[in-house]
Coordinates of C-alpha atoms in Angstrom, one line a residue:
X1013 CA 128.2 86.2 130.3
X1014 CA 124.9 86.0 132.2
X1015 CA 123.2 83.4 134.4
X1016 CA 119.6 82.4 133.6
X1017 CA 119.2 81.1 137.2
X1018 CA 121.4 83.3 139.3
X1019 CA 119.8 82.1 142.6
X1020 CA 121.3 78.7 142.0
X1021 CA 124.7 80.2 142.8
X1022 CA 123.7 79.9 146.5
X1023 CA 124.6 76.2 146.1
X1024 CA 128.2 77.5 146.1
X1025 CA 127.9 77.8 149.9
X1026 CA 128.6 74.1 150.0
X1027 CA 132.3 74.8 149.1
X1028 CA 133.2 76.1 152.6
X1029 CA 131.4 73.1 154.1
X1030 CA 133.8 70.7 152.3
X1031 CA 136.8 72.7 153.6
X1032 CA 135.3 72.6 157.1
X1033 CA 135.2 68.8 157.0
X1034 CA 138.9 68.8 156.2
X1035 CA 139.6 71.1 159.3
X1036 CA 137.7 69.0 161.8
X1037 CA 139.8 66.5 163.8
X1038 CA 138.8 62.9 163.6
X1039 CA 137.0 61.7 166.7
X1040 CA 138.6 58.4 167.8
X1041 CA 137.5 55.6 170.2
X1042 CA 139.7 55.1 173.3
X1043 CA 141.2 51.6 173.7
X1044 CA 143.8 50.2 176.1
X1045 CA 146.8 48.5 174.5
X1046 CA 149.9 46.6 176.0
X1047 CA 152.4 49.0 174.5
X1048 CA 152.2 52.5 172.9
X1049 CA 155.4 52.0 171.0
X1050 CA 153.7 51.2 167.8
X1051 CA 151.1 54.0 168.3
X1052 CA 153.4 56.9 168.9
X1053 CA 152.0 59.0 166.1
X1054 CA 148.5 58.4 167.3
X1055 CA 149.4 59.2 170.8
X1056 CA 150.9 62.6 169.9
X1057 CA 147.7 63.4 168.0
X1058 CA 145.5 62.5 170.9
X1059 CA 147.7 64.7 173.1
X1060 CA 146.2 67.8 171.4
X1061 CA 142.8 68.6 172.8
X1062 CA 141.9 71.2 170.2
X1063 CA 138.9 70.2 168.0
X1064 CA 140.6 71.7 164.9
X1065 CA 143.6 70.8 163.0
X1066 CA 145.7 72.6 160.4
X1067 CA 144.3 72.5 156.9
X1068 CA 146.3 70.1 154.7
X1069 CA 145.7 70.5 151.0
X1070 CA 145.2 67.3 149.0
X1071 CA 144.3 66.2 145.5
X1072 CA 140.9 64.9 146.8
X1073 CA 140.1 68.2 148.3
X1074 CA 140.9 70.1 145.1
X1075 CA 138.9 67.6 143.0
X1076 CA 135.8 67.9 145.3
X1077 CA 135.9 71.7 145.2
X1078 CA 136.2 71.8 141.4
X1079 CA 133.3 69.3 141.2
X1080 CA 131.1 71.4 143.4
X1081 CA 132.0 74.6 141.6
X1082 CA 131.1 73.1 138.3
X1083 CA 127.8 71.8 139.6
X1084 CA 127.0 75.2 141.1
X1085 CA 127.7 77.0 137.8
X1086 CA 125.7 74.4 135.9
X1087 CA 122.7 75.0 138.1
X1088 CA 122.9 78.7 137.5
X1089 CA 122.8 78.1 133.7
X1090 CA 125.6 80.3 132.4
X1091 CA 124.9 81.7 128.9
X1092 CA 126.0 84.3 126.4
X1093 CA 123.9 86.3 124.0
X1094 CA 125.1 86.7 120.4
X1095 CA 123.3 88.3 117.5
X1096 CA 122.0 85.8 115.0
X1097 CA 123.5 85.8 111.5
X1098 CA 121.3 87.5 108.9
X1099 CA 119.3 84.7 107.3
X1100 CA 118.6 85.5 103.7
X1101 CA 116.9 83.7 100.8
X1102 CA 117.9 83.9 97.1
X1103 CA 116.3 82.3 94.1
X1104 CA 118.5 81.6 91.0
X1105 CA 116.7 81.4 87.7
X1106 CA 118.8 79.9 84.9
X1107 CA 117.6 80.4 81.3
X1108 CA 117.9 77.1 79.4
X1109 CA 116.1 78.1 76.1
X1110 CA 117.6 77.7 72.6
X1111 CA 119.0 81.2 72.4
X1112 CA 121.3 80.4 75.4
X1113 CA 123.2 78.1 73.1
X1114 CA 124.5 81.0 71.1
X1115 CA 128.2 81.4 70.9
X1116 CA 128.6 85.1 70.6
X1117 CA 130.4 84.8 74.0
X1118 CA 132.6 81.9 74.4
X1119 CA 132.1 79.0 75.0
X1120 CA 128.4 79.9 75.0
X1121 CA 125.8 82.1 76.7
X1122 CA 124.6 79.2 78.8
X1123 CA 128.1 78.4 80.1
X1124 CA 128.8 82.0 81.0
X1125 CA 125.5 82.2 82.9
X1126 CA 126.3 79.0 84.7
X1127 CA 129.7 80.3 85.7
X1128 CA 128.2 83.5 87.1
X1129 CA 125.7 81.5 89.0
X1130 CA 128.4 79.3 90.5
X1131 CA 130.3 82.3 91.6
X1132 CA 127.2 83.7 93.3
X1133 CA 126.6 80.5 95.2
X1134 CA 130.3 80.5 96.4
X1135 CA 129.8 84.1 97.7
X1136 CA 126.6 83.6 99.6
X1137 CA 127.0 84.4 103.4
X1138 CA 126.8 81.5 105.8
X1139 CA 123.2 80.6 106.6
X1140 CA 121.8 81.8 103.4
X1141 CA 119.3 79.5 101.8
X1142 CA 118.8 79.3 98.0
X1143 CA 116.8 77.5 95.3
X1144 CA 117.6 76.9 91.6
X1145 CA 114.9 77.2 88.9
X1146 CA 115.3 76.3 85.2
X1147 CA 113.4 78.4 82.7
X1148 CA 113.2 76.7 79.3
X1149 CA 110.1 75.4 77.5
X1150 CA 108.7 74.9 81.0
X1151 CA 109.7 76.2 84.5
X1152 CA 111.1 73.6 86.8
X1153 CA 112.5 73.8 90.4
X1154 CA 115.9 72.0 90.0
X1155 CA 117.0 72.4 93.6
X1156 CA 114.4 73.2 96.3
X1157 CA 115.4 75.7 99.1
X1158 CA 118.5 74.6 100.9
X1159 CA 121.6 75.9 102.7
X1160 CA 123.7 73.1 101.3
X1161 CA 126.0 74.7 98.8
X1162 CA 127.2 71.4 97.4
X1163 CA 123.5 70.5 96.6
X1164 CA 123.2 73.9 94.8
X1165 CA 126.4 73.3 92.8
X1166 CA 125.2 69.8 91.8
X1167 CA 121.9 71.2 90.6
X1168 CA 123.7 73.8 88.5
X1169 CA 126.1 71.1 87.1
X1170 CA 123.1 69.0 86.1
X1171 CA 121.5 71.8 84.0
X1172 CA 121.7 71.5 80.2
X1173 CA 120.6 74.0 77.5
X1174 CA 118.0 72.7 75.0
X1175 CA 116.9 73.8 71.5
X1176 CA 113.3 74.3 72.8
X1177 CA 111.7 77.7 72.6
X1178 CA 111.8 79.4 75.9
X1179 CA 108.3 80.4 77.0
X1180 CA 108.5 79.9 80.8
X1181 CA 110.3 83.0 82.1
X1182 CA 107.1 84.4 83.5
X1183 CA 106.3 81.0 85.1
X1184 CA 109.8 80.8 86.6
X1185 CA 109.5 84.3 88.0
X1186 CA 106.1 83.4 89.5
X1187 CA 107.6 80.3 91.2
X1188 CA 110.6 82.3 92.5
X1189 CA 108.3 85.0 93.8
X1190 CA 106.1 82.5 95.6
X1191 CA 109.1 80.9 97.2
X1192 CA 110.6 84.3 98.2
X1193 CA 107.4 85.6 99.7
X1194 CA 106.9 82.4 101.7
X1195 CA 110.4 82.8 103.2
X1196 CA 110.1 85.2 106.1
X1197 CA 113.5 85.8 107.7
X1198 CA 115.4 88.6 109.6
X1199 CA 117.7 89.2 106.7
X1200 CA 115.6 91.6 104.8
X1201 CA 113.7 91.2 101.5
X1202 CA 114.7 88.0 99.5
X1203 CA 116.6 88.4 96.2
X1204 CA 115.8 86.8 92.8
X1205 CA 118.7 86.5 90.4
X1206 CA 118.0 85.9 86.7
X1207 CA 120.8 84.6 84.5
X1208 CA 119.6 85.1 81.0
X1209 CA 120.2 86.8 77.6
X1210 CA 116.9 88.6 77.7
X1211 CA 116.1 87.4 74.2
X1212 CA 112.3 87.4 74.7
X1213 CA 109.6 90.0 75.3
X1214 CA 109.5 91.7 78.6
X1215 CA 108.0 89.3 81.2
X1216 CA 105.1 91.0 82.9
X1217 CA 105.8 89.0 86.1
X1218 CA 109.0 91.0 86.7
X1219 CA 107.0 94.2 87.3
X1220 CA 104.8 92.5 89.9
X1221 CA 107.8 91.6 92.1
X1222 CA 108.5 95.1 93.3
X1223 CA 108.5 94.0 97.0
X1224 CA 111.6 91.8 96.3
X1225 CA 115.2 92.5 95.3
X1226 CA 115.7 91.7 91.6
X1227 CA 119.0 91.2 89.9
X1228 CA 119.4 90.6 86.2
X1229 CA 122.7 89.0 85.1
X1230 CA 122.7 89.5 81.3
X1231 CA 124.9 87.2 79.1
X1232 CA 125.5 87.7 75.4
X1233 CA 125.5 90.7 73.1
X1234 CA 123.0 92.2 70.6
X1235 CA 124.5 90.1 67.8
X1236 CA 122.6 89.6 64.5
X1237 CA 121.4 86.2 63.4
X1238 CA 120.0 84.5 60.3
X1239 CA 117.6 81.6 60.6
X1240 CA 115.4 79.2 58.6
X1241 CA 112.0 79.7 60.2
X1242 CA 109.8 77.5 57.9
X1243 CA 110.2 74.6 55.6
X1244 CA 107.4 72.5 54.0
X1245 CA 106.5 70.4 51.0
X1246 CA 103.0 70.1 49.4
X1247 CA 101.1 66.9 50.2
X1248 CA 99.0 65.2 47.5
X1249 CA 96.6 64.0 50.2
X1250 CA 96.7 60.5 48.7
X1251 CA 97.0 57.4 50.9
X1252 CA 99.9 55.0 50.8
X1253 CA 102.2 57.2 48.7
X1254 CA 104.9 59.8 49.5
X1255 CA 104.0 63.4 49.7
X1256 CA 104.8 63.8 46.0
X1257 CA 105.2 67.5 45.5
X1258 CA 108.4 68.4 43.8
X1259 CA 108.4 71.9 45.4
X1260 CA 109.9 72.9 48.7
X1261 CA 108.8 76.2 50.4
X1262 CA 111.1 77.9 52.8
X1263 CA 111.2 81.2 54.8
X1264 CA 114.6 82.7 55.8
X1265 CA 114.7 85.6 58.2
X1266 CA 117.4 88.2 59.1
X1267 CA 117.4 89.3 62.7
X1268 CA 119.8 92.2 62.3
X1269 CA 119.7 95.9 61.6
X1270 CA 122.0 95.4 58.6
X1271 CA 121.2 93.5 55.3
X1272 CA 122.7 90.1 55.0
X1273 CA 123.7 87.8 52.1
X1274 CA 123.6 84.1 52.7
X1275 CA 123.9 81.0 50.6
X1276 CA 121.3 78.2 51.0
X1277 CA 121.9 74.6 50.1
X1278 CA 119.1 72.2 49.5
X1279 CA 119.8 68.5 49.6
X1280 CA 117.7 65.3 49.4
X1281 CA 118.9 62.1 51.0
X1282 CA 122.4 63.6 51.2
X1283 CA 122.6 64.7 47.6
X1284 CA 122.8 68.4 46.8
X1285 CA 119.9 69.6 44.7
X1286 CA 120.5 73.3 44.6
X1287 CA 122.7 76.1 46.0
X1288 CA 121.1 79.5 46.0
X1289 CA 122.5 82.9 47.1
X1290 CA 119.9 85.1 48.9
X1291 CA 120.0 88.7 50.1
X1292 CA 118.0 89.4 53.2
X1293 CA 116.7 92.9 54.1
X1294 CA 117.4 94.3 57.6
X1295 CA 115.0 92.7 60.1
X1296 CA 113.2 91.1 57.2
X1297 CA 112.6 87.8 55.5
X1298 CA 112.4 86.1 52.1
X1299 CA 110.0 83.5 50.9
X1300 CA 111.6 80.9 48.7
X1301 CA 110.5 78.1 46.4
X1302 CA 112.7 75.2 45.3
X1303 CA 111.7 73.1 42.3
X1304 CA 112.8 69.8 40.9
X1305 CA 112.8 67.9 44.2
X1306 CA 113.1 64.1 43.4
X1307 CA 109.7 62.5 43.9
X1308 CA 111.2 59.6 45.9
X1309 CA 113.3 61.7 48.2
X1310 CA 112.6 61.0 51.9
X1311 CA 115.0 63.3 53.9
X1312 CA 115.0 67.0 52.7
X1313 CA 117.5 69.4 54.3
X1314 CA 118.0 73.1 53.8
X1315 CA 121.2 74.7 55.3
X1316 CA 122.6 78.2 55.6
X1317 CA 126.2 77.9 54.6
X1318 CA 127.5 80.9 56.5
X1319 CA 127.8 80.1 60.2
X1320 CA 126.6 82.5 62.8
X1321 CA 126.1 82.7 66.6
X1322 CA 123.2 80.1 66.8
X1323 CA 123.7 76.9 64.8
X1324 CA 120.3 75.3 65.8
X1325 CA 118.3 77.5 63.3
X1326 CA 120.9 77.3 60.4
X1327 CA 119.6 73.8 59.3
X1328 CA 116.1 72.5 58.8
X1329 CA 115.1 68.9 58.0
X1330 CA 111.9 67.4 56.7
X1331 CA 111.1 63.7 56.5
X1332 CA 108.7 62.6 53.7
X1333 CA 107.1 59.3 54.2
X1334 CA 104.2 57.2 53.1
X1335 CA 100.9 58.1 54.7
X1336 CA 99.9 55.0 56.7
X1337 CA 96.4 53.6 56.5
X1338 CA 94.5 53.2 59.8
X1339 CA 91.9 50.5 60.0
X1340 CA 88.7 51.7 61.8
X1341 CA 86.0 49.3 63.1
X1342 CA 82.5 50.8 62.8
X1343 CA 80.0 49.0 65.1
X1344 CA 76.5 50.1 64.0
X1345 CA 73.1 48.9 62.9
X1346 CA 73.3 51.2 60.0
X1347 CA 74.2 54.9 59.9
X1348 CA 74.8 56.3 56.5
X1349 CA 75.8 59.8 57.8
X1350 CA 78.5 58.5 60.0
X1351 CA 79.8 56.0 57.5
X1352 CA 80.2 58.6 54.7
X1353 CA 81.8 61.0 57.1
X1354 CA 84.4 58.4 58.1
X1355 CA 85.0 57.3 54.5
X1356 CA 85.8 60.9 53.4
X1357 CA 88.8 61.2 55.8
X1358 CA 92.1 60.3 54.0
X1359 CA 94.1 57.5 55.5
X1360 CA 91.1 55.5 57.1
X1361 CA 89.9 52.1 56.1
X1362 CA 86.4 51.4 57.4
X1363 CA 85.3 47.9 58.5
X1364 CA 81.6 47.6 59.6
X1365 CA 80.0 45.0 61.9
X1366 CA 76.7 44.9 63.8
X1367 CA 76.6 45.2 67.6
X1368 CA 75.5 41.5 67.8
X1369 CA 78.7 40.5 66.0
X1370 CA 81.1 42.8 67.9
X1371 CA 81.8 40.4 70.9
X1372 CA 83.3 37.8 68.6
X1373 CA 85.5 40.3 66.7
X1374 CA 89.3 40.4 67.2
X1375 CA 89.9 44.2 67.7
X1376 CA 93.7 44.0 67.7
X1377 CA 94.2 45.0 64.0
X1378 CA 92.1 48.2 64.4
X1379 CA 93.4 51.5 65.4
X1380 CA 90.1 53.0 66.4
X1381 CA 86.6 51.6 67.2
X1382 CA 83.4 53.7 66.5
X1383 CA 80.3 52.6 68.4
X1384 CA 77.0 53.9 67.1
X1385 CA 73.9 53.3 69.2
X1386 CA 75.7 50.6 71.2
X1387 CA 78.1 50.5 74.2
X1388 CA 80.0 47.4 75.1
X1389 CA 79.8 46.0 78.6
X1390 CA 83.5 46.7 79.1
X1391 CA 85.6 49.7 78.2
X1392 CA 86.9 49.4 74.6
X1393 CA 90.5 48.1 74.2
X1394 CA 91.3 50.9 71.7
X1395 CA 90.7 54.6 71.3
X1396 CA 87.0 54.9 70.5
X1397 CA 84.2 57.3 69.4
X1398 CA 80.8 56.6 71.0
X1399 CA 77.7 58.0 69.4
X1400 CA 74.3 57.6 71.0
X1401 CA 75.5 55.4 73.8
X1402 CA 73.4 52.7 75.5
X1403 CA 73.6 51.9 79.2
X1404 CA 76.8 50.2 80.3
X1405 CA 78.4 49.5 83.8
X1406 CA 81.4 51.7 83.0
X1407 CA 79.3 54.5 81.2
X1408 CA 75.9 54.6 82.9
X1409 CA 72.9 56.5 81.6
X1410 CA 70.1 58.3 83.5
X1411 CA 67.1 58.5 81.1
X1412 CA 66.3 60.7 78.1
X1413 CA 66.3 64.5 77.6
X1414 CA 63.9 65.8 75.1
X1415 CA 64.8 68.6 72.7
X1416 CA 67.9 69.7 74.6
X1417 CA 69.2 73.1 73.4
X1418 CA 73.0 73.5 73.0
X1419 CA 74.0 76.1 75.6
X1420 CA 77.7 75.6 75.6
X1421 CA 80.4 74.1 73.5
X1422 CA 84.2 74.3 74.1
X1423 CA 85.4 75.8 70.8
X1424 CA 88.8 76.3 72.4
X1425 CA 89.3 72.5 72.4
X1426 CA 91.1 71.2 69.2
X1427 CA 88.3 68.6 68.7
X1428 CA 85.8 71.4 68.1
X1429 CA 88.0 73.7 66.1
X1430 CA 86.2 75.5 63.3
X1431 CA 82.9 73.9 64.5
X1432 CA 79.8 76.1 64.8
X1433 CA 76.9 74.5 66.7
X1434 CA 74.6 77.5 67.0
X1435 CA 72.0 76.2 64.5
X1436 CA 72.1 72.6 65.6
X1437 CA 68.8 71.1 66.9
X1438 CA 68.5 67.7 68.6
X1439 CA 65.3 65.8 69.1
X1440 CA 66.5 63.7 72.1
X1441 CA 69.7 62.9 73.9
X1442 CA 70.8 60.3 76.5
X1443 CA 71.6 61.7 79.9
X1444 CA 75.0 60.1 80.5
X1445 CA 76.5 60.2 84.0
X1446 CA 80.1 61.0 83.2
X1447 CA 82.8 59.1 85.1
X1448 CA 85.7 60.9 86.7
X1449 CA 88.0 60.4 83.6
X1450 CA 85.7 62.3 81.3
X1451 CA 84.6 66.0 81.0
X1452 CA 81.9 67.6 78.8
X1453 CA 82.6 69.1 75.4
X1454 CA 79.0 70.1 74.5
X1455 CA 76.4 70.9 77.1
X1456 CA 72.7 71.6 77.4
X1457 CA 72.0 73.2 80.8
X1458 CA 74.8 71.1 82.4
X1459 CA 73.6 67.9 80.6
X1460 CA 76.5 66.6 78.5
X1461 CA 75.7 66.3 74.8
X1462 CA 79.4 65.5 74.0
X1463 CA 82.3 64.4 76.2
X1464 CA 86.0 63.6 76.0
X1465 CA 88.4 61.8 78.3
X1466 CA 91.2 59.3 78.8
X1467 CA 90.2 56.0 80.4
X1468 CA 93.3 54.0 81.4
X1469 CA 95.4 55.3 78.5
X1470 CA 92.6 54.9 76.0
X1471 CA 91.2 58.1 74.4
X1472 CA 87.4 58.3 74.1
X1473 CA 85.0 60.9 72.6
X1474 CA 81.3 60.7 72.8
X1475 CA 78.1 62.3 71.4
X1476 CA 75.1 61.4 73.6
X1477 CA 72.5 61.8 70.8
X1478 CA 71.5 59.9 67.7
X1479 CA 72.9 61.8 64.7
X1480 CA 69.7 60.9 62.6
X1481 CA 67.5 62.7 65.2
X1482 CA 69.4 66.0 64.7
X1483 CA 70.3 68.3 61.9
X1484 CA 74.1 68.0 62.7
X1485 CA 74.8 65.7 59.7
X1486 CA 73.3 68.3 57.4
X1487 CA 75.5 71.1 58.6
X1488 CA 79.0 72.1 57.3
X1489 CA 80.4 71.5 60.8
X1490 CA 79.7 67.8 60.8
X1491 CA 82.6 66.6 58.6
X1492 CA 84.9 69.0 60.3
X1493 CA 83.9 67.7 63.7
X1494 CA 84.3 64.0 62.7
X1495 CA 87.7 64.8 61.2
X1496 CA 88.8 66.6 64.4
X1497 CA 87.6 63.6 66.4
X1498 CA 89.6 61.1 64.4
X1499 CA 92.7 63.3 64.6
X1500 CA 92.4 63.2 68.3
X1501 CA 91.8 59.4 68.3
X1502 CA 94.7 58.8 65.9
X1503 CA 97.6 60.9 67.0
X1504 CA 100.3 61.4 64.3
X1505 CA 103.2 58.9 64.5
X1506 CA 106.8 59.6 63.6
X1507 CA 106.0 58.0 60.2
X1508 CA 103.4 60.8 59.6
X1509 CA 105.1 63.8 61.2
X1510 CA 107.4 65.7 58.7
X1511 CA 108.9 67.7 61.6
X1512 CA 108.5 68.2 65.4
X1513 CA 109.2 71.1 67.6
X1514 CA 112.0 70.6 70.2
X1515 CA 110.6 69.0 73.3
X1516 CA 107.4 67.7 71.5
X1517 CA 106.6 64.1 72.0
X1518 CA 107.3 61.7 69.1
X1519 CA 104.5 59.1 68.9
X1520 CA 105.9 55.6 67.9
X1521 CA 103.5 52.8 67.2
X1522 CA 105.5 49.5 67.4
X1523 CA 104.5 46.6 65.1
X1524 CA 103.1 43.5 66.7
X1525 CA 105.7 41.4 68.5
X1526 CA 108.3 44.2 68.7
X1527 CA 110.5 43.7 71.8
X1528 CA 112.4 47.0 71.9
X1529 CA 112.6 50.3 70.1
X1530 CA 116.1 51.9 69.7
X1531 CA 116.1 55.6 69.0
X1532 CA 119.3 57.3 67.7
X1533 CA 119.5 61.0 67.9
X1534 CA 121.8 64.0 67.2
X1535 CA 125.3 63.9 68.6
X1536 CA 125.4 60.1 69.0
X1537 CA 122.6 60.1 71.6
X1538 CA 121.0 56.6 72.0
X1539 CA 117.9 55.4 73.8
X1540 CA 116.4 51.9 74.2
X1541 CA 112.7 51.6 74.9
X1542 CA 110.8 48.4 75.9
X1543 CA 107.2 49.1 74.7
X1544 CA 104.6 48.3 77.3
X1545 CA 101.6 49.6 75.2
X1546 CA 100.5 50.1 71.7
X1547 CA 101.9 53.6 71.6
X1548 CA 105.3 54.8 72.8
X1549 CA 105.7 58.6 73.5
X1550 CA 109.4 59.6 73.1
X1551 CA 110.0 62.9 74.7
X1552 CA 113.9 63.2 74.6
X1553 CA 113.6 65.6 71.6
X1554 CA 115.3 68.6 73.1
X1555 CA 117.9 69.0 70.3
X1556 CA 117.3 69.7 66.7
X1557 CA 118.3 67.2 64.0
X1558 CA 117.4 63.9 62.5
X1559 CA 116.2 61.0 64.7
X1560 CA 115.9 57.3 63.8
X1561 CA 113.6 54.8 65.5
X1562 CA 114.4 51.2 64.9
X1563 CA 112.1 48.4 66.0
X1564 CA 113.6 45.0 66.9
X1565 CA 112.2 41.5 67.3
X1566 CA 115.1 39.6 68.9
X1567 CA 118.3 40.7 67.1
X1568 CA 116.5 41.5 63.9
X1569 CA 115.5 45.0 62.9
X1570 CA 112.0 44.9 61.4
X1571 CA 111.2 48.5 60.8
X1572 CA 113.1 51.9 60.8
X1573 CA 111.3 55.3 60.9
X1574 CA 112.9 58.7 60.8
X1575 CA 111.7 62.0 62.2
X1576 CA 113.1 65.4 62.3
X1577 CA 113.2 68.1 65.1
X1578 CA 113.4 71.7 63.9
X1579 CA 113.5 75.0 65.8
X1580 CA 111.3 77.2 63.6
X1581 CA 111.0 79.7 66.4
X1582 CA 111.6 83.3 65.4
X1583 CA 111.4 84.4 69.0
X1584 CA 114.4 82.3 69.8
X1585 CA 116.4 83.1 66.6
X1586 CA 116.3 86.8 67.5
X1587 CA 119.3 86.9 69.9
X1588 CA 119.0 90.5 70.9
X1589 CA 117.9 91.6 74.4
X1590 CA 114.3 92.5 74.1
X1591 CA 113.3 91.9 77.8
X1592 CA 115.2 95.0 79.0
X1593 CA 115.2 93.9 82.6
X1594 CA 116.8 96.2 85.2
X1595 CA 117.9 95.6 88.7
X1596 CA 115.5 96.6 91.5
X1597 CA 116.0 97.1 95.3
X1598 CA 113.1 96.4 97.6
X1599 CA 112.2 99.0 100.2
X1600 CA 114.7 98.6 103.0
X1601 CA 117.3 96.9 100.9
X1602 CA 118.8 93.7 102.3
X1603 CA 119.1 94.6 106.0
X1604 CA 115.8 96.2 106.9
X1605 CA 115.2 93.8 109.8
X1606 CA 117.1 93.8 113.1
X1607 CA 118.8 90.5 113.8
X1608 CA 117.3 88.5 116.6
X1609 CA 119.7 87.6 119.4
X1610 CA 120.6 83.9 120.0
X1611 CA 121.3 82.6 123.5
X1612 CA 124.0 79.9 123.9
X1613 CA 123.9 77.9 127.2
X1614 CA 126.9 76.0 128.7
X1615 CA 125.3 74.1 131.6
X1616 CA 125.5 70.8 129.7
X1617 CA 129.2 71.2 129.2
X1618 CA 129.8 71.9 132.9
X1619 CA 127.8 68.7 133.8
X1620 CA 129.9 66.7 131.4
X1621 CA 133.0 68.1 133.0
X1622 CA 131.9 66.6 136.4
X1623 CA 132.0 63.0 135.0
X1624 CA 135.8 62.9 134.5
X1625 CA 136.4 64.7 137.8
X1626 CA 134.5 62.0 139.7
X1627 CA 136.4 59.2 137.8
X1628 CA 139.8 60.8 138.8
X1629 CA 138.6 61.2 142.4
X1630 CA 137.6 57.6 142.6
X1631 CA 140.9 56.5 141.1
X1632 CA 143.0 58.7 143.4
X1633 CA 141.2 57.4 146.5
X1634 CA 141.7 53.7 145.6
X1635 CA 145.1 54.0 144.0
X1636 CA 146.9 52.1 146.9

């Protein structure tokens, strides 16, 4: 023990002073009385002329000495110096991708990884902080850095594996590396623990974390697997009828070094159509065609009869449905190029009005509005295509640009896929001042010739020039561009999508007056959605299987649509360890830094001790 203020111990000289007070005789005043009989004791005391008396120990004396001793020690600030515990940081990355649902280890790879992670949390030294990161289709910090083990355990318990393809291991490692490098502590280099099966290509981010301690906790074995990786029917392209092909195309792959023989069963609306044995080569695939599919069949299912380690890719489902017709309102003074391009797109019904008539039109029945040479005073209430815009408060213009050359177009955007604008010439364009919600698609020296954006939930695309004053309508890219635009403005609904990937959003367009949409999913899952807009984006599609969306007005079901979610991800169906991750120790290991000492003071405790002493002293003095 040491004293931070040792000179304060001089206050201890007050202890002899207290004892001196008890040695001094009391000086009394002399008085004459009639008789000394009652004052005999006092008389004997006065008979002694010494100024000192014999020390008599009392409770008050002891209490006062203890109080002064405690005060003296408190002023001297007694303390002890102890080494601080090594503070460390660990990041736990849990793989939640589809391959982690494999059952080659019981009960599953994911449950084994979760159990190892729980054991690691239980074994962490006191004072260690940790974070939990999930790596599935995306990377997500499930539990931010904390020393609360119960919070870490709750975060692990909340994790669930999905059937989504895992593409986020690099992103998860990047997040873990950023957290670890930002955590400077005396416990040495932080540690990143990855709990995974390694069924993905080697993540490049692993090699860039050489300054950290890396631990790979592998679960699972190099088990072979068979999977359906493609399933499709041919569409007739006609509007308002089922996709009427009587053929089904499928691809089945063998992710094993040995050949495999499987039996495939094709069914339509629950009725078996064909059962076919298939021999698959080692690490190879077979392309298959099934004929005689009933033309009115809606739900087509292909199943591998032999179970294996991963069930999610043993069944594939397609939903065939009538292609809906989307009404499109064309507001124009007359543009034959635009009209013909829209009419050539299957599934669109074109209704044309003049700009003068537009304010009186009820736009609620239309899915998309196309404005040509006219911009309304208010933003359109529906998704819209705007060609050659006029000045409007919400979309202002700043003059005209003559003969603008196309210097840039974003061909990586889906709306410009397969579009070549190198030979396009424009006579004039309107210089539109783009609002914050829009960004350019086509530019001429930073002047937007085309733009795209989302204005309050409404998708908008614009071309800032008159099509008739350019050679764009004469090029092969024009119908492709208009088709791409309409695909963006009319996202496929569940009634149009034959199949979705796990985790992809299902777009539901409720009918007018619908009060709620009830979605039933695999395993008895159930969701109720109250639509607040014309489009509902349903994102709880993490598991493969058949989903059913039912629309209700009151207690009456007015419409039921089905949609399927299929894995179709060869990278997930290959359950073998392809990452080949190995443990790595950072320079200096886990104890490179010397612990910093911590000083614990006890002055406050000594001062608190004085309070009960003073209370006891007061009580003892007044007890009679």
